């Protein structure tokens, strides 16, 4: 989205929506991009209609005279490959990570890696993902590690954000933002939140299939303890609410380069997280409290440390923001992505 908005004058974004019927409202991402001046085309086909989507995308590529097709995720990768077989155009993919939670996802992941070996450029958002792609056969000369960048975004003031969440101005609050799904570890978060005290609150922002499990875990707590944890559901303004929190917790089992972490850093909110995936490579060791993966007790202790020592937590948040501005700025990221485009456009043999 940031890349498209930066080149709004000459960028066309194709959103592949395989389930929405004709006449359905625009995809939420399409609406946001159009508001930023980006030209958007939505391709709508039936479920698993990959070849039909490929033909539709190929027709758009021809009519637009596209210089490059950039995909994110398994579905877009397959469709773009099918489109490129009809109309030769450089293909670039960004890989955010593989979940492999069940046999079906493992098959999708294997197909994705097979197709990526035929792409002109592949972007890994962390060194962990880069190693996985190399092991799967993606050529070293087509593989690039580019961590996600982040540009300034509007947020509410602390008072406004707290008012929006119904929080008292003086209460200590821990935030968690994400999809309630197994890889994001909301169940692990619940274990860590046992460290909260009577005058502290945790706000869980998001929806997903793990919500019943989270609610079940909280139901086993004493009522007074469970009342300190609030599930507020999906919020379209989640990033703007970050200033309300005294700490942002990431309890993920698997991660690439989590955008919510970058959003929290930009908002100068102290971060507590498991050291998984690309998270350790994002920030200096003195810029956040990172604990061993899946160590719920250590995560809870880090939350306790952050709430009990706000001055030290503020110093870490400032250090993280400075690192973000100097090393992970949007301009720096855009420059590196455009370099991948240029490399992908150089002539080479075969698909």
Short mmCIF file of C-alpha atoms in Angstrom, two decimals, residues 77-209:
data_model
loop_
_atom_site.label_atom_id
_atom_site.label_comp_id
_atom_site.label_asym_id
_atom_site.label_seq_id
_atom_site.Cartn_x
_atom_site.Cartn_y
_atom_site.Cartn_z
CA UNK A 77 2.00 -15.50 -6.86
CA UNK A 78 0.22 -18.29 -8.76
CA UNK A 79 -2.10 -15.93 -10.63
CA UNK A 80 0.77 -13.61 -11.62
CA UNK A 81 2.77 -16.57 -12.92
CA UNK A 82 -0.15 -17.70 -15.07
CA UNK A 83 -0.60 -14.13 -16.34
CA UNK A 84 3.09 -13.78 -17.20
CA UNK A 85 2.95 -16.93 -19.35
CA UNK A 86 0.53 -15.01 -21.60
CA UNK A 87 2.27 -11.65 -21.51
CA UNK A 88 5.95 -11.47 -20.55
CA UNK A 89 6.51 -8.95 -17.77
CA UNK A 90 9.02 -9.02 -14.89
CA UNK A 91 7.62 -10.77 -11.81
CA UNK A 92 8.53 -9.77 -8.25
CA UNK A 93 7.12 -11.30 -5.06
CA UNK A 94 7.40 -10.32 -1.42
CA UNK A 95 7.40 -13.27 0.98
CA UNK A 96 6.20 -12.48 4.50
CA UNK A 97 6.54 -16.01 5.87
CA UNK A 98 5.04 -19.49 5.81
CA UNK A 99 2.63 -20.84 8.39
CA UNK A 100 2.33 -24.52 7.47
CA UNK A 101 -0.27 -25.13 10.18
CA UNK A 102 -1.91 -28.07 8.38
CA UNK A 103 -1.44 -30.30 5.34
CA UNK A 104 -3.36 -27.96 3.05
CA UNK A 105 -1.25 -24.94 3.96
CA UNK A 106 1.93 -27.00 3.57
CA UNK A 107 0.86 -27.89 0.02
CA UNK A 108 0.14 -24.21 -0.74
CA UNK A 109 3.53 -23.25 0.67
CA UNK A 110 5.30 -25.87 -1.46
CA UNK A 111 3.54 -24.68 -4.61
CA UNK A 112 4.40 -21.07 -3.76
CA UNK A 113 8.10 -21.88 -3.37
CA UNK A 114 8.10 -23.85 -6.64
CA UNK A 115 6.56 -20.91 -8.50
CA UNK A 116 8.90 -18.40 -6.85
CA UNK A 117 11.89 -20.19 -8.35
CA UNK A 118 10.60 -18.91 -11.69
CA UNK A 119 10.20 -15.28 -10.59
CA UNK A 120 12.60 -12.54 -11.65
CA UNK A 121 12.90 -11.11 -8.13
CA UNK A 122 11.93 -12.41 -4.69
CA UNK A 123 11.93 -10.19 -1.59
CA UNK A 124 12.33 -11.80 1.84
CA UNK A 125 11.37 -9.55 4.74
CA UNK A 126 13.75 -11.23 7.20
CA UNK A 127 16.90 -13.34 7.26
CA UNK A 128 14.89 -16.36 8.47
CA UNK A 129 12.65 -16.22 5.40
CA UNK A 130 15.67 -15.59 3.17
CA UNK A 131 17.28 -18.81 4.40
CA UNK A 132 14.05 -20.75 3.84
CA UNK A 133 13.79 -19.50 0.25
CA UNK A 134 17.41 -20.31 -0.52
CA UNK A 135 16.88 -23.83 0.83
CA UNK A 136 13.79 -24.23 -1.37
CA UNK A 137 15.76 -23.44 -4.53
CA UNK A 138 15.22 -19.74 -5.14
CA UNK A 139 18.31 -18.45 -6.93
CA UNK A 140 20.70 -16.33 -4.83
CA UNK A 141 20.97 -13.73 -7.59
CA UNK A 142 17.19 -13.19 -7.64
CA UNK A 143 16.70 -13.16 -3.88
CA UNK A 144 16.79 -9.89 -1.92
CA UNK A 145 16.31 -9.25 1.79
CA UNK A 146 14.33 -6.04 2.31
CA UNK A 147 12.85 -5.41 5.73
CA UNK A 148 9.53 -3.61 5.74
CA UNK A 149 9.78 0.14 5.91
CA UNK A 150 7.48 2.50 7.67
CA UNK A 151 6.41 6.08 7.15
CA UNK A 152 4.75 8.54 9.53
CA UNK A 153 1.08 7.89 10.21
CA UNK A 154 -1.51 9.91 12.01
CA UNK A 155 -2.39 8.72 15.50
CA UNK A 156 -4.66 9.99 18.21
CA UNK A 157 -3.28 11.70 21.29
CA UNK A 158 -3.01 9.55 24.39
CA UNK A 159 -6.08 11.23 25.84
CA UNK A 160 -8.10 10.74 22.64
CA UNK A 161 -7.02 7.11 22.24
CA UNK A 162 -7.85 6.30 25.84
CA UNK A 163 -11.22 7.97 25.56
CA UNK A 164 -11.96 5.92 22.42
CA UNK A 165 -11.17 2.71 24.33
CA UNK A 166 -12.95 3.75 27.52
CA UNK A 167 -9.73 3.83 29.55
CA UNK A 168 -9.10 6.00 32.56
CA UNK A 169 -6.34 8.54 31.95
CA UNK A 170 -4.19 7.27 34.81
CA UNK A 171 -4.70 3.52 34.42
CA UNK A 172 -1.85 1.38 33.11
CA UNK A 173 -2.81 -0.42 29.91
CA UNK A 174 -1.26 -3.20 27.85
CA UNK A 175 -2.22 -3.50 24.19
CA UNK A 176 -2.29 -6.40 21.75
CA UNK A 177 -3.32 -5.90 18.10
CA UNK A 178 -3.67 -8.60 15.49
CA UNK A 179 -5.72 -11.42 14.03
CA UNK A 180 -6.90 -13.89 16.63
CA UNK A 181 -5.27 -16.86 14.91
CA UNK A 182 -2.90 -19.59 16.16
CA UNK A 183 0.27 -18.12 14.65
CA UNK A 184 -0.32 -14.80 16.43
CA UNK A 185 -0.44 -16.55 19.81
CA UNK A 186 -3.36 -14.85 21.58
CA UNK A 187 -3.55 -17.90 23.87
CA UNK A 188 0.08 -17.33 24.88
CA UNK A 189 -0.75 -13.69 25.58
CA UNK A 190 -3.43 -14.75 28.07
CA UNK A 191 -0.84 -16.66 30.07
CA UNK A 192 1.45 -13.63 30.13
CA UNK A 193 -1.37 -11.37 31.31
CA UNK A 194 -1.57 -13.17 34.65
CA UNK A 195 1.16 -10.69 35.61
CA UNK A 196 -1.37 -7.82 35.57
CA UNK A 197 -2.37 -6.17 38.83
CA UNK A 198 -5.74 -4.89 39.99
CA UNK A 199 -5.24 -1.37 38.60
CA UNK A 200 -4.02 -2.54 35.19
CA UNK A 201 -5.93 -3.39 32.01
CA UNK A 202 -5.19 -5.32 28.81
CA UNK A 203 -6.92 -4.46 25.56
CA UNK A 204 -7.02 -7.10 22.80
CA UNK A 205 -7.84 -5.60 19.41
CA UNK A 206 -8.76 -7.99 16.62
CA UNK A 207 -10.98 -10.85 15.55
CA UNK A 208 -10.38 -14.37 14.29
CA UNK A 209 -10.89 -18.09 14.82
#
